[in-house]
Short mmCIF file of N, CA and C in Angstrom, two decimals:
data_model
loop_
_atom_site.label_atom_id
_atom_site.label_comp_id
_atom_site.label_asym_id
_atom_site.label_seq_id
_atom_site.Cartn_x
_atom_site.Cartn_y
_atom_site.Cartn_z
N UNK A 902 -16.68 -3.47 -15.54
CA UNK A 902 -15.46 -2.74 -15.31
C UNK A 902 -15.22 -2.67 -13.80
N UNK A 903 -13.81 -3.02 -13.34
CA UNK A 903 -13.65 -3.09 -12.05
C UNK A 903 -13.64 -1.91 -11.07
N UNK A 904 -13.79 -0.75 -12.06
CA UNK A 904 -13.80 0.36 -11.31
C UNK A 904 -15.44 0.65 -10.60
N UNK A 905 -16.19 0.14 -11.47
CA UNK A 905 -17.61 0.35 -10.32
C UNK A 905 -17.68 -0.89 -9.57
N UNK A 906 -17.19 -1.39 -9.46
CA UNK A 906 -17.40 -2.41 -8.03
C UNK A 906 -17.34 -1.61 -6.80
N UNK A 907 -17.62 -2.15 -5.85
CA UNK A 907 -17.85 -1.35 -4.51
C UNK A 907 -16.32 -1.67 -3.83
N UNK A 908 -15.48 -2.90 -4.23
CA UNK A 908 -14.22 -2.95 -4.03
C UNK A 908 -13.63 -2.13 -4.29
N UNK A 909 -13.61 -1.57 -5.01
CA UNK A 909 -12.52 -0.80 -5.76
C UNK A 909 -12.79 0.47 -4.64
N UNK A 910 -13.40 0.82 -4.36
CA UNK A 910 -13.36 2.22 -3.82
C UNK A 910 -13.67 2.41 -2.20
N UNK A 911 -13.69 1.17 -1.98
CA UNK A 911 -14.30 0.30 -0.28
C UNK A 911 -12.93 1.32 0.21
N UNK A 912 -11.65 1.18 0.31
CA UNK A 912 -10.45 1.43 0.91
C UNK A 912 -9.78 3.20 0.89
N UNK A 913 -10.81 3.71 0.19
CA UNK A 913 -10.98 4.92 -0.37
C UNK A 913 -11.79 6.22 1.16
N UNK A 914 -12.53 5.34 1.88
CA UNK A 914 -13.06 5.73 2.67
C UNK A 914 -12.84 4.90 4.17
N UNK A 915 -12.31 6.39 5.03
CA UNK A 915 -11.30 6.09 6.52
C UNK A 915 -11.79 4.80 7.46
N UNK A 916 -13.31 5.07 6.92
CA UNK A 916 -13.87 4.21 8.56
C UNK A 916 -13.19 2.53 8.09
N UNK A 917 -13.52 2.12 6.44
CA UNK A 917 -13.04 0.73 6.04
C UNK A 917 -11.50 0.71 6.23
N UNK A 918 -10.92 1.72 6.16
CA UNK A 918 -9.37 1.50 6.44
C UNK A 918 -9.50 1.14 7.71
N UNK A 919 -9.72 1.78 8.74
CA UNK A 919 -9.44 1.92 10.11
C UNK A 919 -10.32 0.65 10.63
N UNK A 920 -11.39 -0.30 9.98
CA UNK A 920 -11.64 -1.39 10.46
C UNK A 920 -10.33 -2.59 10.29
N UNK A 921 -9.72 -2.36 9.40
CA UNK A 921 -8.23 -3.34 9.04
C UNK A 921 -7.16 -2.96 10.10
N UNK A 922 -7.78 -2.35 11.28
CA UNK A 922 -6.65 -2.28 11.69
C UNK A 922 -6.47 -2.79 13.58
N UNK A 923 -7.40 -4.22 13.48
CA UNK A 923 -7.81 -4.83 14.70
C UNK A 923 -5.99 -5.76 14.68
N UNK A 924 -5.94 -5.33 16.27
CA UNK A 924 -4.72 -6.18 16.68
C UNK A 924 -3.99 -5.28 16.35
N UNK A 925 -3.65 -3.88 15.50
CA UNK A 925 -2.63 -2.66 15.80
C UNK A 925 -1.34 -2.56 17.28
N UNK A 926 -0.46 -3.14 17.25
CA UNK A 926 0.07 -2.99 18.36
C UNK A 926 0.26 -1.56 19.13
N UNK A 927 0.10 -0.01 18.21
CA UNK A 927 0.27 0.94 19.09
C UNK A 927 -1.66 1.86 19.31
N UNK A 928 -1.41 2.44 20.86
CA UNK A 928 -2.94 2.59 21.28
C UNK A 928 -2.53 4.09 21.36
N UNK A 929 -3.81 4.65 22.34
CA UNK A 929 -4.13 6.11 22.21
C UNK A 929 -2.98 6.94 22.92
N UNK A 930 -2.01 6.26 23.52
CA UNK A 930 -1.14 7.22 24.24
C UNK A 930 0.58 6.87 22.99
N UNK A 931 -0.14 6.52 21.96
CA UNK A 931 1.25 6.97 20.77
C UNK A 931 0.75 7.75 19.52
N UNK A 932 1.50 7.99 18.95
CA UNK A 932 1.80 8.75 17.65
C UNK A 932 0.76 8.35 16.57
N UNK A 933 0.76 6.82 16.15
CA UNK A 933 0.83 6.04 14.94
C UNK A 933 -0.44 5.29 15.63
N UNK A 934 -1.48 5.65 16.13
CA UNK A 934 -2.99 5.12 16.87
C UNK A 934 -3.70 4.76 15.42
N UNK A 935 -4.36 3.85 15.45
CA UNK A 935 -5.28 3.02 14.41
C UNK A 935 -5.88 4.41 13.28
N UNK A 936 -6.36 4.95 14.14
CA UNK A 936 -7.03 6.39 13.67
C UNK A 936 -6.41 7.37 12.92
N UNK A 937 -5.18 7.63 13.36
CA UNK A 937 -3.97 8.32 12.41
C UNK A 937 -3.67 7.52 11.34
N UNK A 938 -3.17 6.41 11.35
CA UNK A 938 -2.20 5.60 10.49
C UNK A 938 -3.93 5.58 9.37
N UNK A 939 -5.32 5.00 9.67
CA UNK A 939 -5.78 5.15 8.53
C UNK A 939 -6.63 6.29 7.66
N UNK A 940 -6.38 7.35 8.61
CA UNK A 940 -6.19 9.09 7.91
C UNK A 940 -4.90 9.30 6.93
N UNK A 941 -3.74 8.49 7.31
CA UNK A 941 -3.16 8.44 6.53
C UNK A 941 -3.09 8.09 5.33
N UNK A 942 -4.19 7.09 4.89
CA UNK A 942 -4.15 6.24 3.61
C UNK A 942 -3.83 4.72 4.40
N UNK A 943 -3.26 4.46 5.10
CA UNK A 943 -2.82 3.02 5.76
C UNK A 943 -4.01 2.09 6.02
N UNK A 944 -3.41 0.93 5.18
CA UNK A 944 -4.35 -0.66 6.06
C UNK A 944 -3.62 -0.86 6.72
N UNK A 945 -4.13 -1.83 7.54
CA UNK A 945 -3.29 -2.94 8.57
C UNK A 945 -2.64 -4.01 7.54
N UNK A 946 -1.56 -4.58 7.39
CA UNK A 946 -1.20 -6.00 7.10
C UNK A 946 -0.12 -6.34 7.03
N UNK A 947 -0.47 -7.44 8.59
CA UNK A 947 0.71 -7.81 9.18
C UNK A 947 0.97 -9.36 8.36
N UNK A 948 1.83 -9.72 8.91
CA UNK A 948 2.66 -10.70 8.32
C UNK A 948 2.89 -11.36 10.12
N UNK A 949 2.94 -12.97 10.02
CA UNK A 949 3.27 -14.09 11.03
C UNK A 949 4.77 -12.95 11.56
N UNK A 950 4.96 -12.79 11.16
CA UNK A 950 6.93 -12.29 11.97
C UNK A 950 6.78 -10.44 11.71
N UNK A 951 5.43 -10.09 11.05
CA UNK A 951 5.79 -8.23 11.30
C UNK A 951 4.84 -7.97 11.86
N UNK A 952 4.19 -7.65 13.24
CA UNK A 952 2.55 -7.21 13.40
C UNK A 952 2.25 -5.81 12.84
N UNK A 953 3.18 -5.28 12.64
CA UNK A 953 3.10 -3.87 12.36
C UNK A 953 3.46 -3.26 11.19
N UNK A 954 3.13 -4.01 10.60
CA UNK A 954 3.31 -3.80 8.87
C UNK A 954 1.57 -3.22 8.05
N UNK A 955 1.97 -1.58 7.60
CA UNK A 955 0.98 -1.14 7.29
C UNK A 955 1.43 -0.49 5.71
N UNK A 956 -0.06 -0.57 5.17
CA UNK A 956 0.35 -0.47 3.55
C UNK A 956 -0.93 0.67 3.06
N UNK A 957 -0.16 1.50 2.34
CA UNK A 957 -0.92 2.57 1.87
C UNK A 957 -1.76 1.92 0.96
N UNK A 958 -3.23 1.88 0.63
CA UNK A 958 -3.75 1.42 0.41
C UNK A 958 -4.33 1.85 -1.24
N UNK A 959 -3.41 3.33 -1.49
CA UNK A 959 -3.31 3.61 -3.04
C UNK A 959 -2.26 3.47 -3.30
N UNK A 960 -0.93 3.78 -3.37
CA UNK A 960 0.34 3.80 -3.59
C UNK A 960 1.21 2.71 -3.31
N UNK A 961 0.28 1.09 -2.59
CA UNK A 961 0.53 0.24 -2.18
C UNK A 961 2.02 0.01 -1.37
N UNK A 962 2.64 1.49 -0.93
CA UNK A 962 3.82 1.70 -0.13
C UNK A 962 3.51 0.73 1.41
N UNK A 963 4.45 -0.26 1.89
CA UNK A 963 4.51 -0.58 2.99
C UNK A 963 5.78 -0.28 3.36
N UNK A 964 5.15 -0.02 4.96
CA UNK A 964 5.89 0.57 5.82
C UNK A 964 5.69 -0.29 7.12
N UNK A 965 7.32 -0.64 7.85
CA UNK A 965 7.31 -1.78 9.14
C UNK A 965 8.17 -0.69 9.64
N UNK A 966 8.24 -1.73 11.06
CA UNK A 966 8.97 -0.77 12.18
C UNK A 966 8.39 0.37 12.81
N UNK A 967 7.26 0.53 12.62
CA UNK A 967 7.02 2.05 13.45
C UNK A 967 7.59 1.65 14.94
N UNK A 968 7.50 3.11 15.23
CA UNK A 968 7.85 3.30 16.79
C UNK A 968 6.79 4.44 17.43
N UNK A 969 6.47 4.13 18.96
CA UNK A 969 5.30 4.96 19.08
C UNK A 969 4.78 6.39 19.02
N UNK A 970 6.22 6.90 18.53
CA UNK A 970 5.80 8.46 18.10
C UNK A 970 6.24 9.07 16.82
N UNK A 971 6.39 7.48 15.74
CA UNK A 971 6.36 8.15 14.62
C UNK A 971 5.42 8.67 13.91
N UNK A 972 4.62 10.31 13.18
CA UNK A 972 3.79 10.06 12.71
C UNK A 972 3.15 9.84 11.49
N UNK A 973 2.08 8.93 11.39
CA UNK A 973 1.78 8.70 9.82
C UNK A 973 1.55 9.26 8.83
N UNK A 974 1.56 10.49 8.73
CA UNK A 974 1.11 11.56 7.66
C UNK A 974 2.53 11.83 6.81
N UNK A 975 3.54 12.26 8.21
CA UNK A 975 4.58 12.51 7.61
C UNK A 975 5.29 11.41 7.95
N UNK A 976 5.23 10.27 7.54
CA UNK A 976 6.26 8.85 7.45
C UNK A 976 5.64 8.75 5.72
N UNK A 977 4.69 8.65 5.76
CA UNK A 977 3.79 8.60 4.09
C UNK A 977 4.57 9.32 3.50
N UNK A 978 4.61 10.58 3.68
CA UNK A 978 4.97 12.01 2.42
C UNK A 978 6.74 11.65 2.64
N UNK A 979 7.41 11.08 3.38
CA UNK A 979 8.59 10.34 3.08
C UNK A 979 9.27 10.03 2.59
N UNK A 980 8.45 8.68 2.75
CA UNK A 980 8.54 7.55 2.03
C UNK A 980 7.90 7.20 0.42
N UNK A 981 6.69 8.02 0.21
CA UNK A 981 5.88 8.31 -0.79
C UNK A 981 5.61 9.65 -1.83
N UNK A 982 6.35 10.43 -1.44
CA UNK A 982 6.37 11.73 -1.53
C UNK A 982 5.30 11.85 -2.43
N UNK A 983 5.01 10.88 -3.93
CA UNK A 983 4.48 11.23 -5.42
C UNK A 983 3.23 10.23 -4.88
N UNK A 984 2.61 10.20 -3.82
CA UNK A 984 1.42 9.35 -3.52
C UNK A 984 0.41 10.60 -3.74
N UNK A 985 -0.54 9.98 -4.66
CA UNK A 985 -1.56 11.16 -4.57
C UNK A 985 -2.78 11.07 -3.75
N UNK A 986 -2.82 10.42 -2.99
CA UNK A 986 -3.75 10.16 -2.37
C UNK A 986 -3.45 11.22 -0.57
N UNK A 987 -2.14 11.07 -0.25
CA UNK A 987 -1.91 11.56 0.69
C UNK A 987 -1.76 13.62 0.21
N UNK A 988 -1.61 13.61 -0.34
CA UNK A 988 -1.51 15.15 -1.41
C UNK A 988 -2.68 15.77 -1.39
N UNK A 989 -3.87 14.64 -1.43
CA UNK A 989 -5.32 15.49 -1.28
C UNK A 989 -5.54 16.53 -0.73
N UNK A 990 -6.00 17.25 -0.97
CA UNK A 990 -6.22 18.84 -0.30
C UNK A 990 -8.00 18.59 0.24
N UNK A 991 -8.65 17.98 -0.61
CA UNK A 991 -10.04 17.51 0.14
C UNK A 991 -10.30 16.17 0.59
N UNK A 992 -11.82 16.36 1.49
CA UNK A 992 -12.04 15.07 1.77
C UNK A 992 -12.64 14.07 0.36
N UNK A 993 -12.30 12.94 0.24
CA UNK A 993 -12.73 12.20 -0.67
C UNK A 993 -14.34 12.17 -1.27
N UNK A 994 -15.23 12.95 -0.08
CA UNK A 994 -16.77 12.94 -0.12
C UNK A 994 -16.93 13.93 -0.81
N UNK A 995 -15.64 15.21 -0.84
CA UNK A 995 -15.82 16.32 -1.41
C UNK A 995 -15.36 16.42 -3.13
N UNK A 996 -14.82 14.84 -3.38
CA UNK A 996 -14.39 15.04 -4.75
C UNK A 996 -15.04 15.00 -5.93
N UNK A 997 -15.05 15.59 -6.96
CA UNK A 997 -16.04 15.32 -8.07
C UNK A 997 -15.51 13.89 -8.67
N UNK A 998 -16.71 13.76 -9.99
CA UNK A 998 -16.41 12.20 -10.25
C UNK A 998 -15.45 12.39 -11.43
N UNK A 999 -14.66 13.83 -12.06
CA UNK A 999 -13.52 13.67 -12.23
C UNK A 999 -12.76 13.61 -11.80
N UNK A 1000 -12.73 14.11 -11.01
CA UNK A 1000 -11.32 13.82 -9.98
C UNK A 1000 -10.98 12.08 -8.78
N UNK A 1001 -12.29 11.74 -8.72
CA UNK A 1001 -12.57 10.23 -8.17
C UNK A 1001 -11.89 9.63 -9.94
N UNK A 1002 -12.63 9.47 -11.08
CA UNK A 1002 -11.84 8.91 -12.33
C UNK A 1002 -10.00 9.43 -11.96
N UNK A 1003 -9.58 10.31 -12.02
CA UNK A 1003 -8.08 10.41 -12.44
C UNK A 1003 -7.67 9.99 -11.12
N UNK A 1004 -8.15 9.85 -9.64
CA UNK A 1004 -7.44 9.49 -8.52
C UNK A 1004 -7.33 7.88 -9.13
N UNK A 1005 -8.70 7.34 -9.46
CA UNK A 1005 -8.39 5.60 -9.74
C UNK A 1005 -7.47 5.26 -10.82
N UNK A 1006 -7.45 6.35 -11.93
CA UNK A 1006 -6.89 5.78 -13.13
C UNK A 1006 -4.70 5.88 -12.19
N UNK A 1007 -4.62 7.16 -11.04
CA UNK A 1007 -3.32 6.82 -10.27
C UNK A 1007 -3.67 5.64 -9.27
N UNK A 1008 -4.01 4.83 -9.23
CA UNK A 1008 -4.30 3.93 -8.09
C UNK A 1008 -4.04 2.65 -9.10
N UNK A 1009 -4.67 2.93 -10.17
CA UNK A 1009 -4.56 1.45 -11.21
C UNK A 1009 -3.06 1.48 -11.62
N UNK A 1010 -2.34 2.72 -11.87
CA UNK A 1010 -0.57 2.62 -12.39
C UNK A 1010 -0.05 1.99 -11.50
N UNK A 1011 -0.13 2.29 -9.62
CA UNK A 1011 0.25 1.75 -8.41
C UNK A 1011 0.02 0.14 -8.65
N UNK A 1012 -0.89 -0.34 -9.09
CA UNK A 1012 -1.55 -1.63 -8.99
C UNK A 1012 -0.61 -2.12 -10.23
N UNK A 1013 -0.66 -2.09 -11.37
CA UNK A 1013 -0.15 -2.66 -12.60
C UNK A 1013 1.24 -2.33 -11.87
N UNK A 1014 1.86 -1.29 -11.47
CA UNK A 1014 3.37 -1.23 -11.49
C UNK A 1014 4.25 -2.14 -10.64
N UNK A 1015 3.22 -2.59 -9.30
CA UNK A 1015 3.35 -3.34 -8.45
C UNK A 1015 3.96 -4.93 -8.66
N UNK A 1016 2.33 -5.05 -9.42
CA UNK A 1016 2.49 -6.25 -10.15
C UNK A 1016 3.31 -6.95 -11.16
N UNK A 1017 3.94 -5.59 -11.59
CA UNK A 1017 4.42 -5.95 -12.88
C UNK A 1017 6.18 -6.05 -12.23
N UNK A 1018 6.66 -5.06 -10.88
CA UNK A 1018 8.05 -5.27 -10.33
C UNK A 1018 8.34 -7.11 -9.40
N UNK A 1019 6.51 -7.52 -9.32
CA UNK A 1019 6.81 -8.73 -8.33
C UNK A 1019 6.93 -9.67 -9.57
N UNK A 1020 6.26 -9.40 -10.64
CA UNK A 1020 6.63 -10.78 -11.63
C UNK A 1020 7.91 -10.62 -12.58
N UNK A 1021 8.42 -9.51 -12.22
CA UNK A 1021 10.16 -9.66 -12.85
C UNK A 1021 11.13 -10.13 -11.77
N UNK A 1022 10.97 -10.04 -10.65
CA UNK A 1022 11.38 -10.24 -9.68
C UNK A 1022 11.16 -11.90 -9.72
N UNK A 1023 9.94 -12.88 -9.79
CA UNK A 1023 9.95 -13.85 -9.63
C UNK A 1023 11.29 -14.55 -11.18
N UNK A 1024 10.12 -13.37 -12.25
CA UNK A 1024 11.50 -14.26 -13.46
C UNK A 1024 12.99 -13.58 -12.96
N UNK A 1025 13.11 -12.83 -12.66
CA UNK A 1025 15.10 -12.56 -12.40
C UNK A 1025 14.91 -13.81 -11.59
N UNK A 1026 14.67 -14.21 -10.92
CA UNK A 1026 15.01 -15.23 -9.38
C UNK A 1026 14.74 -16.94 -10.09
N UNK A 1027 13.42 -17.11 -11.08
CA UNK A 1027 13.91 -18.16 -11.88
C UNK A 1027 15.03 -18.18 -13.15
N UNK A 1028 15.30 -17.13 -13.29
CA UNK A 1028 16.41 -17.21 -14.48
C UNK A 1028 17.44 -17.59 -13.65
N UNK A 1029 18.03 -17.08 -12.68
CA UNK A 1029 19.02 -17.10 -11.86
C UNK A 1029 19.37 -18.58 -11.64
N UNK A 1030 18.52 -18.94 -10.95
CA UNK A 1030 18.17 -20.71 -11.14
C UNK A 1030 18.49 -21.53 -12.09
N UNK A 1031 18.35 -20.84 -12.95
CA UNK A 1031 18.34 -22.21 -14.57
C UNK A 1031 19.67 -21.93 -14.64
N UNK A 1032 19.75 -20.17 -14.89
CA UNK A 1032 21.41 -20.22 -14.99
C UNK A 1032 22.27 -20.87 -14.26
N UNK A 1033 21.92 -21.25 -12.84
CA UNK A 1033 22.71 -22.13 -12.15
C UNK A 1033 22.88 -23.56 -12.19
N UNK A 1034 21.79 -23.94 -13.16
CA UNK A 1034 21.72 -25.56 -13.47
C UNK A 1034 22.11 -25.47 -14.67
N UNK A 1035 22.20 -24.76 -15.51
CA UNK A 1035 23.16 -25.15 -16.67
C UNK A 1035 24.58 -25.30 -16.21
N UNK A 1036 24.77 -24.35 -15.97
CA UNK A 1036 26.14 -24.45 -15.02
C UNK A 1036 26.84 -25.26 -15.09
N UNK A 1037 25.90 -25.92 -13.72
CA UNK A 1037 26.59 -27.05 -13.00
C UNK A 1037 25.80 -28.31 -13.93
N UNK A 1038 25.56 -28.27 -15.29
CA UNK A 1038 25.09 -29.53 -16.33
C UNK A 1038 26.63 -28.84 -17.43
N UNK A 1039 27.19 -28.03 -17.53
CA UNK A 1039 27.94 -27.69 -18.74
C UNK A 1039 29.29 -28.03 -17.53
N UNK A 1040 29.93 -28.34 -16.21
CA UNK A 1040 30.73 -28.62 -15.46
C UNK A 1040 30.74 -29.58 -15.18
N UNK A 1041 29.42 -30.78 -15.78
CA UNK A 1041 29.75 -32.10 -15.59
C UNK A 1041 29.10 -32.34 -13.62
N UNK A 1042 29.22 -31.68 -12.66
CA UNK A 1042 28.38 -31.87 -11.66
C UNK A 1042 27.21 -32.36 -11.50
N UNK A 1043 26.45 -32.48 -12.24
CA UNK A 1043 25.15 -33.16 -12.20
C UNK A 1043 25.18 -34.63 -12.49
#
């Protein structure tokens, strides 16, 4: 079961967030410092054209554009408001292993829901397609 893997819960704890976050374009004299953004819940992951593209690492919310005194706690509760991870009232070391079960079983809805908006998204975008080659096969263009 993927939930006892050491993956699954690696991102769960600050210091592994805050190693994802080499090459961070903002430092200790802004807002949004490596150290905040992964207290926040935030990885690093940039993209060739965004360096500054960071993704909550339960609620899989990404967020681009910061500026150096936006801050990450409240850009999260935002943008995420129903993230439960940022809602925590304790530290994660302090949670029992019911409450570690119902945080993963909200981390797995994030994950399936994710997945499940990028592969309708790919079929809307191939339907769209075919619909456009029938089209232009029922207009004689082809």
């Amino acid at each position: 079961m993927e939930m006892f893997k050491e993956e699954a819960f690696k991102l769960y704890f600050f210091e592994n967030r805050l190693e994802t976050f080499e090459g961070w374009p903002f430092d200790e004299d802004c807002s949004c410092t490596p150290e905040k953004m992964a207290r926040a819940g935030f990885i690093h992951t940039p993209t060739e054209n965004s360096p500054d593209v960071a993704m909550c690492f339960f609620c899989l919310k990404e967020l681009e554009g910061w500026e150096p005194e936006d801050d990450p706690e409240k850009e999260h509760k935002t943008h995420s408001p129903s993230c439960q991870f940022i809602s925590l009232k304790k530290k994660v070391e302090d949670l029992s292993m019911e409450e570690i079960f119902r945080l993963q079983k909200e981390r797995n809805k994030s994950i399936i829901k994710k997945n499940c908006n990028e592969a309708m998204s790919r079929l809307e975008e191939a339907a769209k397609q075919r619909r456009g080659q029938i089209i232009k096969t029922a207009l004689g263009e082809e």
